[in-house]
Amino acid sequence: MTPLVIATRNKGKLEEIRKALASCPIKIHSLTEFQEVGEIVEDSQTFEGNALKKARVACQVTGSLALGDDSGLVVPTLGGEPGVLSARYARLDSSSLARRAGPAATADDNNKKLLDAMKRIPVEKRGAIYVCVLALVLPTGKERLIRATCEGVIAEEPKGDGGFGYDPIFFLPILQKTMAQISLEEKNRLSHRGRALEELKKIIPYFL
Ligand code: ITT
């Protein structure tokens, strides 16, 4: 089976990707197996730039087909924040450049900061968009990008303990539940990542 290195250290993402690609004839690895890959500084202003960077580094170091996932939550009322800085939104150092490197903030801290920023904002202005960009990079230099989104509303308080990251405060009006209150299978059916992975599944046979 062809090895595919997922250029992530995020366990939640990896679990969703593994599940979605379970029927593909590939053997999935992740960066936790390749300690020689140091921190990949996400210094692009775009999800596309960061996803490509992660996948290119993973492909270069391992010599295998690699998949990068750069994702985040875009809240139009907050001018698009947290956006590409979603993982580090609550980090204390204020300059956005400093926040691109180093460890992510905890999900709890990120959620608290976002709920605080959205305090007293009425429901019609609480819309939010999850964005996922997948970058597939081959050792031959071939590259493919896939972008998918999922729309929801920022809840007033966290609910549920499934998923990861902002899921407890990402409310899906169509289900009347947060993303943390649904199963992994359901999340993969309708989430930004699940939708991007559906597209990936269609094209991956051409890259094996
Ligand atoms: P890697 O770079 O190692 O893949 P990361 O968590 O740093 O892990 P990103 O830079 O792409 O990944 O940041 C994505 C952040 O956006 C993630 O940490 C969450 O805070 C948020 N996020 C993305 N997808 C999400 C999802 O499906 N559910 C909840 N939060 C999500």
PDB file of C-alpha atoms and ligand atoms in Angstrom:
ATOM      1  CA  MET A   1       0.000   0.000   0.000  1.00  0.00           C
ATOM      2  CA  THR A   2       1.237   3.496  -0.818  1.00  0.00           C
ATOM      3  CA  PRO A   3       2.325   5.437   2.277  1.00  0.00           C
ATOM      4  CA  LEU A   4       0.621   8.803   2.846  1.00  0.00           C
ATOM      5  CA  VAL A   5       2.153  11.083   5.470  1.00  0.00           C
ATOM      6  CA  ILE A   6      -0.348  13.417   7.097  1.00  0.00           C
ATOM      7  CA  ALA A   7       1.594  16.584   7.941  1.00  0.00           C
ATOM      8  CA  THR A   8      -0.068  17.136  11.299  1.00  0.00           C
ATOM      9  CA  ARG A   9       0.452  16.649  15.009  1.00  0.00           C
ATOM     10  CA  ASN A  10      -3.190  17.438  15.784  1.00  0.00           C
ATOM     11  CA  LYS A  11      -4.794  14.192  17.041  1.00  0.00           C
ATOM     12  CA  GLY A  12      -8.342  15.349  16.319  1.00  0.00           C
ATOM     13  CA  LYS A  13      -7.590  16.115  12.686  1.00  0.00           C
ATOM     14  CA  LEU A  14      -5.673  12.879  12.260  1.00  0.00           C
ATOM     15  CA  GLU A  15      -8.534  10.780  13.605  1.00  0.00           C
ATOM     16  CA  GLU A  16     -11.005  12.423  11.208  1.00  0.00           C
ATOM     17  CA  ILE A  17      -8.640  11.967   8.248  1.00  0.00           C
ATOM     18  CA  ARG A  18      -7.939   8.303   9.123  1.00  0.00           C
ATOM     19  CA  LYS A  19     -11.650   7.566   9.357  1.00  0.00           C
ATOM     20  CA  ALA A  20     -12.516   9.328   6.101  1.00  0.00           C
ATOM     21  CA  LEU A  21      -9.726   7.636   4.122  1.00  0.00           C
ATOM     22  CA  ALA A  22     -10.149   4.180   5.689  1.00  0.00           C
ATOM     23  CA  SER A  23     -11.322   2.632   2.410  1.00  0.00           C
ATOM     24  CA  CYS A  24      -8.387   3.978   0.336  1.00  0.00           C
ATOM     25  CA  PRO A  25      -5.457   1.644  -0.472  1.00  0.00           C
ATOM     26  CA  ILE A  26      -2.966   3.744   1.487  1.00  0.00           C
ATOM     27  CA  LYS A  27      -1.010   3.379   4.711  1.00  0.00           C
ATOM     28  CA  ILE A  28      -1.441   6.466   6.846  1.00  0.00           C
ATOM     29  CA  HIS A  29       1.427   7.931   8.854  1.00  0.00           C
ATOM     30  CA  SER A  30       1.658  11.225  10.709  1.00  0.00           C
ATOM     31  CA  LEU A  31       4.380  13.602  11.818  1.00  0.00           C
ATOM     32  CA  THR A  32       4.426  12.086  15.306  1.00  0.00           C
ATOM     33  CA  GLU A  33       6.367   9.188  13.673  1.00  0.00           C
ATOM     34  CA  PHE A  34       8.923  11.595  12.199  1.00  0.00           C
ATOM     35  CA  GLN A  35      10.460  13.495  15.106  1.00  0.00           C
ATOM     36  CA  GLU A  36      13.160  14.767  12.729  1.00  0.00           C
ATOM     37  CA  VAL A  37      10.532  17.106  11.274  1.00  0.00           C
ATOM     38  CA  GLY A  38      10.711  20.115  13.589  1.00  0.00           C
ATOM     39  CA  GLU A  39       8.016  22.722  14.026  1.00  0.00           C
ATOM     40  CA  ILE A  40       6.722  23.946  10.685  1.00  0.00           C
ATOM     41  CA  VAL A  41       6.200  27.680  11.140  1.00  0.00           C
ATOM     42  CA  GLU A  42       2.880  28.638   9.579  1.00  0.00           C
ATOM     43  CA  ASP A  43       3.886  32.036   8.268  1.00  0.00           C
ATOM     44  CA  SER A  44       1.521  32.363   5.327  1.00  0.00           C
ATOM     45  CA  GLN A  45      -1.477  34.715   5.458  1.00  0.00           C
ATOM     46  CA  THR A  46      -3.568  32.065   3.709  1.00  0.00           C
ATOM     47  CA  PHE A  47      -4.817  28.565   4.522  1.00  0.00           C
ATOM     48  CA  GLU A  48      -3.541  27.484   1.090  1.00  0.00           C
ATOM     49  CA  GLY A  49      -0.005  28.750   1.773  1.00  0.00           C
ATOM     50  CA  ASN A  50       0.208  27.035   5.149  1.00  0.00           C
ATOM     51  CA  ALA A  51      -1.302  23.740   3.946  1.00  0.00           C
ATOM     52  CA  LEU A  52       1.193  23.616   1.070  1.00  0.00           C
ATOM     53  CA  LYS A  53       4.103  24.420   3.362  1.00  0.00           C
ATOM     54  CA  LYS A  54       3.206  21.585   5.767  1.00  0.00           C
ATOM     55  CA  ALA A  55       2.783  19.069   2.939  1.00  0.00           C
ATOM     56  CA  ARG A  56       5.958  20.129   1.113  1.00  0.00           C
ATOM     57  CA  VAL A  57       8.101  19.759   4.252  1.00  0.00           C
ATOM     58  CA  ALA A  58       6.561  16.355   5.072  1.00  0.00           C
ATOM     59  CA  CYS A  59       7.066  15.148   1.503  1.00  0.00           C
ATOM     60  CA  GLN A  60      10.650  16.373   1.389  1.00  0.00           C
ATOM     61  CA  VAL A  61      11.689  14.820   4.711  1.00  0.00           C
ATOM     62  CA  THR A  62       9.926  11.467   4.263  1.00  0.00           C
ATOM     63  CA  GLY A  63      10.131  11.049   0.481  1.00  0.00           C
ATOM     64  CA  SER A  64       6.459   9.983   0.519  1.00  0.00           C
ATOM     65  CA  LEU A  65       3.190  11.338  -0.760  1.00  0.00           C
ATOM     66  CA  ALA A  66       2.115  13.936   1.841  1.00  0.00           C
ATOM     67  CA  LEU A  67      -1.097  15.673   2.869  1.00  0.00           C
ATOM     68  CA  GLY A  68      -1.202  19.019   4.690  1.00  0.00           C
ATOM     69  CA  ASP A  69      -4.357  20.330   6.397  1.00  0.00           C
ATOM     70  CA  ASP A  70      -4.599  23.988   7.315  1.00  0.00           C
ATOM     71  CA  SER A  71      -7.903  24.920   8.786  1.00  0.00           C
ATOM     72  CA  GLY A  72      -9.587  27.402  11.060  1.00  0.00           C
ATOM     73  CA  LEU A  73     -12.607  29.382  12.032  1.00  0.00           C
ATOM     74  CA  VAL A  74     -13.524  32.623  10.257  1.00  0.00           C
ATOM     75  CA  VAL A  75     -15.933  34.979  12.041  1.00  0.00           C
ATOM     76  CA  PRO A  76     -16.998  37.828   9.728  1.00  0.00           C
ATOM     77  CA  THR A  77     -18.239  39.972  12.665  1.00  0.00           C
ATOM     78  CA  LEU A  78     -14.669  39.889  14.033  1.00  0.00           C
ATOM     79  CA  GLY A  79     -13.143  40.881  10.698  1.00  0.00           C
ATOM     80  CA  GLY A  80     -12.325  37.253   9.872  1.00  0.00           C
ATOM     81  CA  GLU A  81     -10.615  36.389  13.174  1.00  0.00           C
ATOM     82  CA  PRO A  82      -9.322  33.974  14.375  1.00  0.00           C
ATOM     83  CA  GLY A  83      -8.765  32.793  10.760  1.00  0.00           C
ATOM     84  CA  VAL A  84      -5.321  31.383   9.963  1.00  0.00           C
ATOM     85  CA  LEU A  85      -4.314  32.020  13.580  1.00  0.00           C
ATOM     86  CA  SER A  86      -7.128  29.817  14.991  1.00  0.00           C
ATOM     87  CA  ALA A  87      -4.805  27.392  16.805  1.00  0.00           C
ATOM     88  CA  ARG A  88      -3.020  30.232  18.607  1.00  0.00           C
ATOM     89  CA  TYR A  89      -5.866  32.735  19.086  1.00  0.00           C
ATOM     90  CA  ALA A  90      -5.566  32.960  22.872  1.00  0.00           C
ATOM     91  CA  ARG A  91      -1.775  33.046  23.068  1.00  0.00           C
ATOM     92  CA  LEU A  92      -0.725  35.916  25.282  1.00  0.00           C
ATOM     93  CA  ASP A  93       1.954  37.484  23.108  1.00  0.00           C
ATOM     94  CA  SER A  94       0.051  39.999  21.116  1.00  0.00           C
ATOM     95  CA  SER A  95       1.979  40.385  17.881  1.00  0.00           C
ATOM     96  CA  SER A  96       0.441  38.146  15.269  1.00  0.00           C
ATOM     97  CA  LEU A  97       3.884  37.221  13.922  1.00  0.00           C
ATOM     98  CA  ALA A  98       4.956  35.891  17.331  1.00  0.00           C
ATOM     99  CA  ARG A  99       1.754  33.854  17.561  1.00  0.00           C
ATOM    100  CA  ARG A 100       2.503  31.977  14.330  1.00  0.00           C
ATOM    101  CA  ALA A 101       5.318  30.025  16.003  1.00  0.00           C
ATOM    102  CA  GLY A 102       5.425  27.989  19.198  1.00  0.00           C
ATOM    103  CA  PRO A 103       2.746  25.882  20.827  1.00  0.00           C
ATOM    104  CA  ALA A 104      -0.961  26.339  20.145  1.00  0.00           C
ATOM    105  CA  ALA A 105      -3.189  27.751  22.888  1.00  0.00           C
ATOM    106  CA  THR A 106      -5.549  25.305  24.630  1.00  0.00           C
ATOM    107  CA  ALA A 107      -8.963  24.836  23.048  1.00  0.00           C
ATOM    108  CA  ASP A 108     -10.601  26.031  26.272  1.00  0.00           C
ATOM    109  CA  ASP A 109      -8.648  29.284  26.240  1.00  0.00           C
ATOM    110  CA  ASN A 110      -9.398  29.863  22.552  1.00  0.00           C
ATOM    111  CA  ASN A 111     -13.101  29.216  23.100  1.00  0.00           C
ATOM    112  CA  LYS A 112     -13.242  31.507  26.132  1.00  0.00           C
ATOM    113  CA  LYS A 113     -11.536  34.302  24.233  1.00  0.00           C
ATOM    114  CA  LEU A 114     -13.919  33.933  21.296  1.00  0.00           C
ATOM    115  CA  LEU A 115     -17.040  33.816  23.503  1.00  0.00           C
ATOM    116  CA  ASP A 116     -15.784  36.926  25.229  1.00  0.00           C
ATOM    117  CA  ALA A 117     -15.231  38.730  21.936  1.00  0.00           C
ATOM    118  CA  MET A 118     -18.783  37.762  20.872  1.00  0.00           C
ATOM    119  CA  LYS A 119     -20.470  38.800  24.131  1.00  0.00           C
ATOM    120  CA  ARG A 120     -23.738  40.681  23.538  1.00  0.00           C
ATOM    121  CA  ILE A 121     -23.482  40.183  19.769  1.00  0.00           C
ATOM    122  CA  PRO A 122     -26.969  39.195  18.523  1.00  0.00           C
ATOM    123  CA  VAL A 123     -27.570  35.830  16.891  1.00  0.00           C
ATOM    124  CA  GLU A 124     -27.915  37.249  13.378  1.00  0.00           C
ATOM    125  CA  LYS A 125     -24.342  38.519  13.599  1.00  0.00           C
ATOM    126  CA  ARG A 126     -22.882  35.351  15.133  1.00  0.00           C
ATOM    127  CA  GLY A 127     -22.344  33.518  11.829  1.00  0.00           C
ATOM    128  CA  ALA A 128     -19.053  31.653  11.436  1.00  0.00           C
ATOM    129  CA  ILE A 129     -17.352  29.606   8.757  1.00  0.00           C
ATOM    130  CA  TYR A 130     -15.037  26.684   9.285  1.00  0.00           C
ATOM    131  CA  VAL A 131     -12.476  26.501   6.468  1.00  0.00           C
ATOM    132  CA  CYS A 132     -10.288  23.534   5.563  1.00  0.00           C
ATOM    133  CA  VAL A 133      -7.612  23.504   2.879  1.00  0.00           C
ATOM    134  CA  LEU A 134      -5.956  20.209   2.034  1.00  0.00           C
ATOM    135  CA  ALA A 135      -2.687  20.161   0.082  1.00  0.00           C
ATOM    136  CA  LEU A 136      -1.529  16.939  -1.537  1.00  0.00           C
ATOM    137  CA  VAL A 137       2.143  16.928  -2.543  1.00  0.00           C
ATOM    138  CA  LEU A 138       3.882  14.175  -4.475  1.00  0.00           C
ATOM    139  CA  PRO A 139       7.610  13.410  -4.475  1.00  0.00           C
ATOM    140  CA  THR A 140       7.496  14.203  -8.229  1.00  0.00           C
ATOM    141  CA  GLY A 141       6.639  17.813  -7.377  1.00  0.00           C
ATOM    142  CA  LYS A 142       2.984  17.530  -8.413  1.00  0.00           C
ATOM    143  CA  GLU A 143       0.624  19.430  -6.077  1.00  0.00           C
ATOM    144  CA  ARG A 144      -3.147  19.674  -5.588  1.00  0.00           C
ATOM    145  CA  LEU A 145      -5.204  21.983  -3.341  1.00  0.00           C
ATOM    146  CA  ILE A 146      -8.759  21.380  -2.112  1.00  0.00           C
ATOM    147  CA  ARG A 147     -10.796  23.943  -0.107  1.00  0.00           C
ATOM    148  CA  ALA A 148     -14.087  23.276   1.655  1.00  0.00           C
ATOM    149  CA  THR A 149     -16.176  25.174   4.183  1.00  0.00           C
ATOM    150  CA  CYS A 150     -18.950  24.607   6.709  1.00  0.00           C
ATOM    151  CA  GLU A 151     -21.262  27.318   7.997  1.00  0.00           C
ATOM    152  CA  GLY A 152     -22.537  27.656  11.543  1.00  0.00           C
ATOM    153  CA  VAL A 153     -23.201  30.070  14.380  1.00  0.00           C
ATOM    154  CA  ILE A 154     -21.073  30.847  17.443  1.00  0.00           C
ATOM    155  CA  ALA A 155     -23.041  29.512  20.425  1.00  0.00           C
ATOM    156  CA  GLU A 156     -23.529  31.480  23.652  1.00  0.00           C
ATOM    157  CA  GLU A 157     -21.833  28.736  25.690  1.00  0.00           C
ATOM    158  CA  PRO A 158     -19.880  25.514  25.039  1.00  0.00           C
ATOM    159  CA  LYS A 159     -21.850  22.259  24.647  1.00  0.00           C
ATOM    160  CA  GLY A 160     -20.701  18.675  24.036  1.00  0.00           C
ATOM    161  CA  ASP A 161     -17.404  16.878  24.437  1.00  0.00           C
ATOM    162  CA  GLY A 162     -16.779  15.377  21.004  1.00  0.00           C
ATOM    163  CA  GLY A 163     -14.515  16.743  18.282  1.00  0.00           C
ATOM    164  CA  PHE A 164     -11.783  19.207  19.179  1.00  0.00           C
ATOM    165  CA  GLY A 165     -10.871  22.882  19.071  1.00  0.00           C
ATOM    166  CA  TYR A 166     -13.833  25.224  18.555  1.00  0.00           C
ATOM    167  CA  ASP A 167     -16.384  22.405  18.111  1.00  0.00           C
ATOM    168  CA  PRO A 168     -18.194  22.962  21.481  1.00  0.00           C
ATOM    169  CA  ILE A 169     -19.073  26.536  20.467  1.00  0.00           C
ATOM    170  CA  PHE A 170     -19.735  25.906  16.745  1.00  0.00           C
ATOM    171  CA  PHE A 171     -23.520  25.514  16.527  1.00  0.00           C
ATOM    172  CA  LEU A 172     -25.115  23.863  13.498  1.00  0.00           C
ATOM    173  CA  PRO A 173     -28.638  25.319  13.041  1.00  0.00           C
ATOM    174  CA  ILE A 174     -29.632  22.456  10.732  1.00  0.00           C
ATOM    175  CA  LEU A 175     -29.054  19.904  13.552  1.00  0.00           C
ATOM    176  CA  GLN A 176     -29.697  22.231  16.512  1.00  0.00           C
ATOM    177  CA  LYS A 177     -26.462  20.847  17.990  1.00  0.00           C
ATOM    178  CA  THR A 178     -22.865  21.948  18.305  1.00  0.00           C
ATOM    179  CA  MET A 179     -20.151  20.187  16.335  1.00  0.00           C
ATOM    180  CA  ALA A 180     -19.034  18.644  19.662  1.00  0.00           C
ATOM    181  CA  GLN A 181     -22.471  17.024  20.164  1.00  0.00           C
ATOM    182  CA  ILE A 182     -22.375  14.870  17.029  1.00  0.00           C
ATOM    183  CA  SER A 183     -20.515  11.648  16.207  1.00  0.00           C
ATOM    184  CA  LEU A 184     -17.264  11.564  14.260  1.00  0.00           C
ATOM    185  CA  GLU A 185     -19.130   9.968  11.322  1.00  0.00           C
ATOM    186  CA  GLU A 186     -21.698  12.778  11.322  1.00  0.00           C
ATOM    187  CA  LYS A 187     -18.979  15.411  11.606  1.00  0.00           C
ATOM    188  CA  ASN A 188     -17.176  13.913   8.614  1.00  0.00           C
ATOM    189  CA  ARG A 189     -20.408  14.025   6.600  1.00  0.00           C
ATOM    190  CA  LEU A 190     -20.892  17.747   6.956  1.00  0.00           C
ATOM    191  CA  SER A 191     -17.735  19.426   8.234  1.00  0.00           C
ATOM    192  CA  HIS A 192     -15.260  21.511   6.246  1.00  0.00           C
ATOM    193  CA  ARG A 193     -12.648  18.745   6.612  1.00  0.00           C
ATOM    194  CA  GLY A 194     -15.103  15.949   5.855  1.00  0.00           C
ATOM    195  CA  ARG A 195     -16.180  17.696   2.646  1.00  0.00           C
ATOM    196  CA  ALA A 196     -12.590  18.354   1.570  1.00  0.00           C
ATOM    197  CA  LEU A 197     -11.718  14.711   2.279  1.00  0.00           C
ATOM    198  CA  GLU A 198     -14.652  13.546   0.119  1.00  0.00           C
ATOM    199  CA  GLU A 199     -13.125  15.493  -2.782  1.00  0.00           C
ATOM    200  CA  LEU A 200      -9.682  14.096  -1.977  1.00  0.00           C
ATOM    201  CA  LYS A 201     -11.040  10.539  -2.082  1.00  0.00           C
ATOM    202  CA  LYS A 202     -12.232  11.135  -5.642  1.00  0.00           C
ATOM    203  CA  ILE A 203      -8.826  12.229  -6.925  1.00  0.00           C
ATOM    204  CA  ILE A 204      -6.424  10.182  -4.793  1.00  0.00           C
ATOM    205  CA  PRO A 205      -6.531   7.088  -7.064  1.00  0.00           C
ATOM    206  CA  TYR A 206      -4.865   9.184  -9.777  1.00  0.00           C
ATOM    207  CA  PHE A 207      -1.913   9.872  -7.486  1.00  0.00           C
ATOM    208  CA  LEU A 208      -1.163   6.340  -6.274  1.00  0.00           C
TER     209      LEU A 208
HETATM  210  P1  ITT B   1      -1.183  20.981  12.593  1.00  0.00           P
HETATM  211  O1  ITT B   1      -0.650  22.291  12.044  1.00  0.00           O
HETATM  212  O2  ITT B   1      -0.151  20.113  13.233  1.00  0.00           O
HETATM  213  O3  ITT B   1      -2.003  20.251  11.569  1.00  0.00           O
HETATM  214  P2  ITT B   1      -2.892  22.695  14.192  1.00  0.00           P
HETATM  215  O4  ITT B   1      -3.936  22.424  15.218  1.00  0.00           O
HETATM  216  O5  ITT B   1      -1.822  23.713  14.528  1.00  0.00           O
HETATM  217  O6  ITT B   1      -2.220  21.303  13.799  1.00  0.00           O
HETATM  218  P3  ITT B   1      -3.887  24.465  12.150  1.00  0.00           P
HETATM  219  O7  ITT B   1      -2.704  25.348  12.150  1.00  0.00           O
HETATM  220  O8  ITT B   1      -4.519  24.115  10.839  1.00  0.00           O
HETATM  221  O9  ITT B   1      -3.587  23.070  12.848  1.00  0.00           O
HETATM  222  O10 ITT B   1      -4.965  25.130  13.095  1.00  0.00           O
HETATM  223  C1  ITT B   1      -6.259  24.699  13.037  1.00  0.00           C
HETATM  224  C2  ITT B   1      -6.993  25.200  14.257  1.00  0.00           C
HETATM  225  O11 ITT B   1      -8.303  25.598  13.840  1.00  0.00           O
HETATM  226  C3  ITT B   1      -7.189  24.066  15.243  1.00  0.00           C
HETATM  227  O12 ITT B   1      -6.141  24.019  16.186  1.00  0.00           O
HETATM  228  C4  ITT B   1      -8.532  24.421  15.851  1.00  0.00           C
HETATM  229  O13 ITT B   1      -8.356  25.392  16.834  1.00  0.00           O
HETATM  230  C5  ITT B   1      -9.265  25.043  14.664  1.00  0.00           C
HETATM  231  N1  ITT B   1      -9.990  23.995  13.904  1.00  0.00           N
HETATM  232  C6  ITT B   1      -9.740  23.565  12.636  1.00  0.00           C
HETATM  233  N2  ITT B   1     -10.571  22.576  12.288  1.00  0.00           N
HETATM  234  C7  ITT B   1     -11.354  22.363  13.349  1.00  0.00           C
HETATM  235  C8  ITT B   1     -12.390  21.456  13.614  1.00  0.00           C
HETATM  236  O14 ITT B   1     -12.773  20.532  12.741  1.00  0.00           O
HETATM  237  N3  ITT B   1     -12.972  21.513  14.799  1.00  0.00           N
HETATM  238  C9  ITT B   1     -12.596  22.427  15.712  1.00  0.00           C
HETATM  239  N4  ITT B   1     -11.621  23.312  15.557  1.00  0.00           N
HETATM  240  C10 ITT B   1     -10.989  23.287  14.381  1.00  0.00           C
END
